Coordinates of C-alpha atoms and ligand atoms in Angstrom, one line a residue:
M22 CA 253.5 33.0 114.7
D23 CA 252.6 29.2 114.5
L24 CA 249.3 28.4 116.0
I25 CA 249.4 24.7 115.3
S26 CA 252.2 22.5 114.1
L27 CA 252.2 18.9 113.1
N28 CA 255.6 17.2 113.3
N29 CA 255.8 13.8 111.4
V30 CA 252.1 12.9 112.1
S31 CA 250.9 9.5 111.0
K32 CA 247.6 7.9 111.5
F33 CA 247.2 4.1 111.3
Y34 CA 243.9 2.1 111.3
N35 CA 243.6 -1.6 111.8
G36 CA 247.1 -2.2 113.2
K37 CA 249.3 -0.6 110.5
H38 CA 247.2 -1.9 107.7
I39 CA 245.6 1.4 106.7
K40 CA 247.9 4.3 106.6
A41 CA 245.4 7.1 106.5
L42 CA 248.2 9.8 107.1
N43 CA 251.7 9.2 106.2
N44 CA 254.4 11.4 107.9
I45 CA 252.7 14.9 107.7
T46 CA 254.7 17.9 108.9
L47 CA 253.0 21.3 108.6
S48 CA 252.1 24.6 110.5
I49 CA 249.1 26.9 110.5
S50 CA 249.9 30.5 111.2
K51 CA 247.7 32.8 113.3
G52 CA 245.1 34.4 111.0
E53 CA 245.9 32.2 108.0
F54 CA 242.9 30.7 105.9
V55 CA 243.9 27.4 104.6
S56 CA 241.8 24.8 102.8
I57 CA 242.5 21.1 102.5
V58 CA 241.5 19.4 99.2
G59 CA 241.9 16.0 97.8
P60 CA 239.9 12.9 96.7
S61 CA 237.7 10.9 98.8
G62 CA 239.5 8.7 101.4
S63 CA 242.7 10.6 100.7
G64 CA 242.9 11.6 104.6
K65 CA 241.5 15.2 104.7
S66 CA 239.2 14.5 107.7
T67 CA 241.9 12.4 109.4
L68 CA 244.2 15.4 109.0
L69 CA 241.7 17.8 110.2
N70 CA 241.0 15.6 113.2
M71 CA 244.7 15.3 114.1
M72 CA 245.3 19.2 113.6
S73 CA 242.3 20.0 116.0
G74 CA 242.9 17.4 118.7
L75 CA 239.7 15.5 117.9
D76 CA 241.8 12.4 117.3
K77 CA 245.3 11.4 118.4
P78 CA 248.0 10.6 115.9
S79 CA 249.5 7.1 115.9
E80 CA 253.0 8.7 115.5
G81 CA 254.3 12.1 115.6
D82 CA 253.3 15.4 117.4
V83 CA 250.4 18.0 117.3
I84 CA 251.8 21.4 119.1
F85 CA 249.3 24.1 119.8
K86 CA 250.9 27.6 120.2
D87 CA 254.4 26.2 120.6
Q88 CA 253.7 24.6 123.9
K89 CA 250.8 22.2 124.4
N90 CA 251.0 18.8 122.9
I91 CA 247.3 18.4 122.1
S92 CA 247.7 14.8 121.6
N93 CA 247.4 14.1 125.3
R94 CA 244.7 16.5 126.3
S95 CA 241.2 15.9 127.5
W96 CA 238.3 17.4 125.7
R97 CA 237.7 19.9 128.3
E98 CA 241.3 21.2 128.0
I99 CA 241.0 21.3 124.2
R100 CA 237.8 23.4 124.3
S101 CA 239.4 25.9 126.7
M102 CA 242.2 26.3 124.1
N103 CA 240.3 28.2 121.8
I104 CA 239.5 25.9 119.1
G105 CA 236.2 26.0 117.1
F106 CA 234.7 23.2 115.1
V107 CA 232.1 23.1 112.4
F108 CA 231.2 19.9 110.7
Q109 CA 229.5 18.7 107.5
K110 CA 226.5 17.3 109.5
F111 CA 226.2 20.3 111.7
N112 CA 226.3 17.9 114.9
L113 CA 224.0 19.8 117.0
L114 CA 222.6 17.9 120.0
P115 CA 219.0 17.2 119.1
T116 CA 217.5 17.5 122.7
F117 CA 219.0 21.0 123.2
T118 CA 217.9 24.3 121.9
A119 CA 219.9 26.5 119.5
L120 CA 220.9 28.6 122.4
E121 CA 221.8 25.7 124.8
N122 CA 224.0 24.2 121.9
V123 CA 225.9 27.3 121.6
E124 CA 226.4 27.2 125.5
I125 CA 227.6 23.7 125.7
P126 CA 231.4 24.4 124.8
M127 CA 231.3 27.2 127.6
F128 CA 230.9 24.8 130.4
G129 CA 233.9 24.6 132.3
V130 CA 235.2 27.6 130.6
I131 CA 232.8 30.4 131.7
N132 CA 231.4 29.7 135.1
N133 CA 228.6 32.1 135.4
P134 CA 225.5 30.7 133.8
K135 CA 224.3 34.4 133.0
K136 CA 227.4 35.1 131.2
R137 CA 227.2 31.9 129.3
R138 CA 223.5 32.7 128.1
S139 CA 224.2 36.5 127.4
K140 CA 227.2 35.5 125.2
A141 CA 225.2 32.7 123.4
T142 CA 222.4 35.0 122.7
E143 CA 224.8 37.6 121.4
L144 CA 226.4 35.1 119.0
L145 CA 223.2 33.8 117.7
D146 CA 221.9 37.4 117.1
Q147 CA 225.1 38.1 115.2
L148 CA 224.5 35.1 113.1
G149 CA 220.8 36.3 112.3
L150 CA 219.3 33.9 114.4
K151 CA 217.4 36.0 116.9
N152 CA 214.2 34.5 116.3
R153 CA 215.4 30.8 116.4
M154 CA 217.0 30.8 119.8
H155 CA 214.7 28.4 121.4
H156 CA 214.3 26.0 118.4
Y157 CA 215.5 22.6 118.3
Q158 CA 217.5 21.0 115.5
N159 CA 214.4 19.5 113.9
E160 CA 213.0 22.8 113.9
L161 CA 215.8 24.6 111.9
S162 CA 216.7 24.5 108.1
G163 CA 220.2 23.0 107.2
G164 CA 221.6 26.7 106.8
E165 CA 220.0 27.7 110.0
Q166 CA 221.7 24.6 111.7
Q167 CA 225.1 25.5 110.2
R168 CA 224.8 29.0 111.7
V169 CA 224.0 27.6 115.0
A170 CA 227.0 25.5 114.8
I171 CA 229.2 28.3 113.6
A172 CA 227.9 30.3 116.7
R173 CA 228.8 27.4 118.8
S174 CA 232.2 27.2 117.1
L175 CA 232.7 30.8 118.2
A176 CA 231.7 30.2 121.9
N177 CA 235.2 30.2 123.3
D178 CA 236.8 33.0 121.3
P179 CA 238.7 30.6 119.2
D180 CA 242.1 31.5 117.5
I181 CA 241.2 29.0 115.0
I182 CA 238.2 27.3 113.4
F183 CA 238.2 23.8 111.7
A184 CA 235.5 23.0 109.3
D185 CA 235.3 19.6 107.7
E186 CA 233.0 20.3 104.5
P187 CA 230.9 22.7 106.1
T188 CA 228.7 23.2 103.1
G189 CA 228.6 19.6 102.1
N190 CA 224.9 19.2 103.1
L191 CA 223.7 22.5 101.7
D192 CA 222.3 23.9 98.5
S193 CA 224.6 26.1 96.7
V194 CA 222.7 29.5 97.6
T195 CA 222.9 28.6 101.2
S196 CA 226.7 27.2 101.0
E197 CA 227.6 30.5 99.6
S198 CA 226.0 32.5 102.5
I199 CA 227.8 30.0 104.9
I200 CA 231.0 30.6 103.3
K201 CA 230.6 34.4 103.4
L202 CA 230.1 34.1 107.0
L203 CA 232.9 32.0 107.7
T204 CA 235.3 34.3 105.5
D205 CA 233.9 37.3 107.1
I206 CA 234.4 35.9 110.6
H207 CA 238.0 35.0 109.7
K208 CA 238.8 38.7 108.3
Q209 CA 236.9 40.5 111.1
L210 CA 238.2 38.5 114.1
N211 CA 241.5 37.7 112.5
M212 CA 240.9 34.2 113.2
A213 CA 242.6 31.3 111.5
L214 CA 240.3 29.2 109.2
V215 CA 241.2 25.6 108.1
I216 CA 238.5 24.2 105.9
V217 CA 238.1 20.7 104.2
T218 CA 236.5 21.4 100.9
H219 CA 235.7 20.0 97.5
N220 CA 234.3 23.3 96.4
E221 CA 236.9 25.5 94.4
N222 CA 234.9 28.7 95.1
I223 CA 236.0 28.1 98.6
S224 CA 239.5 27.0 98.3
K225 CA 240.3 29.8 95.8
L226 CA 239.5 32.4 98.6
S227 CA 242.0 30.9 101.0
N228 CA 245.6 32.0 101.5
R229 CA 246.9 28.3 101.0
I230 CA 245.7 25.2 99.5
I231 CA 247.1 22.0 100.8
K232 CA 246.3 19.0 98.4
I233 CA 246.5 15.4 99.9
L234 CA 246.6 12.1 98.4
D235 CA 246.9 8.8 99.8
G236 CA 247.6 10.5 103.3
K237 CA 250.5 12.6 102.0
I238 CA 250.7 16.2 101.1
V239 CA 251.2 16.4 97.2
T240 CA 251.2 20.1 96.7
E241 CA 251.0 23.3 98.8
S242 CA 249.9 26.5 96.6
T243 CA 248.8 29.8 97.3
G244 CA 245.2 30.5 96.7
K245 CA 244.9 34.1 96.4
Ligands
ATP203 N1 237.9 4.9 112.1 C1 238.4 4.4 110.9 N2 238.8 3.0 110.9 C2 239.4 2.6 109.8 N3 239.6 3.3 108.9 C3 239.5 4.4 108.7 C4 238.9 5.2 109.8 N4 238.6 6.6 109.3 C5 239.3 6.8 108.3 N5 239.6 5.5 107.9 C6 240.4 5.4 106.5 O1 241.3 6.2 106.4 C7 241.3 6.7 105.0 C8 241.3 8.4 105.0 O2 239.9 8.8 105.5 P1 239.3 10.2 105.7 O3 238.0 10.0 106.4 O4 240.3 11.0 106.3 O5 239.2 10.6 104.2 P2 238.6 11.9 103.4 O6 239.8 12.6 102.7 O7 238.1 12.8 104.5 O8 237.5 11.3 102.5 P3 236.1 12.1 102.1 O9 236.3 13.0 101.2 O10 235.2 11.1 101.7 O11 235.4 12.7 103.6 C9 240.4 6.1 104.2 O12 241.0 5.2 103.7 C10 239.2 5.6 105.4 O13 238.7 4.6 104.9
MG204 MG1 236.1 13.6 105.0

């Protein structure tokens, strides 16, 4: 079953001056692990932002689960559509604790505050952050911040997690542990995982590698 389909998606910036994505058609299946690779400026982040509804295409459609065109949805709707995000710079809100950061995507989805809290607590506990629940971003290491961000991405039981260079700001040992976490979660929860990465150790683990150059898909290959 297709989870996300892009049909002839293009993205232009500055009028039509910059073609960041040029007529992309692809689908992500349920439970699939896909990596997106390509040189800097090739359009990887733009592609991820289109797939995840973070940004809207200039042309074409993005269809979620065969029905919802995510291009015209509000943030709140997208959140409740079971999509998780992990970013290179972690993107935690600095004035909120780890626990509160994990609760944020649940607003408007889980109405009972106690349920939000218990779910966030459980997720942080599972990610080994039991003793960091009430810490703020500036009191957490990079690896800890990324684990909070992963807990946050799991808040609404996503069918798919999008990660844009999730280990780009981490040392190699911490990167490995973060990748192991993401791939374990992918396997255990049968959750689709789409990772933008420069790291071959990550892409070789995936079911499919999409290589992009100048906003176009140049090759799709099987990882393992
Ligand atoms: N908001 C924007 N305004 C104008 N141009 C943009 C904008 N965002 C991206 N671009 C351009 O679109 C192209 C693709 O950018 P994108 O960020 O998707 O590349 P990337 O493959 O993720 O690169 P990197 O590996 O450096 O993160 C680049 O030429 C970039 O300069
Ligand atoms: Mg990028």
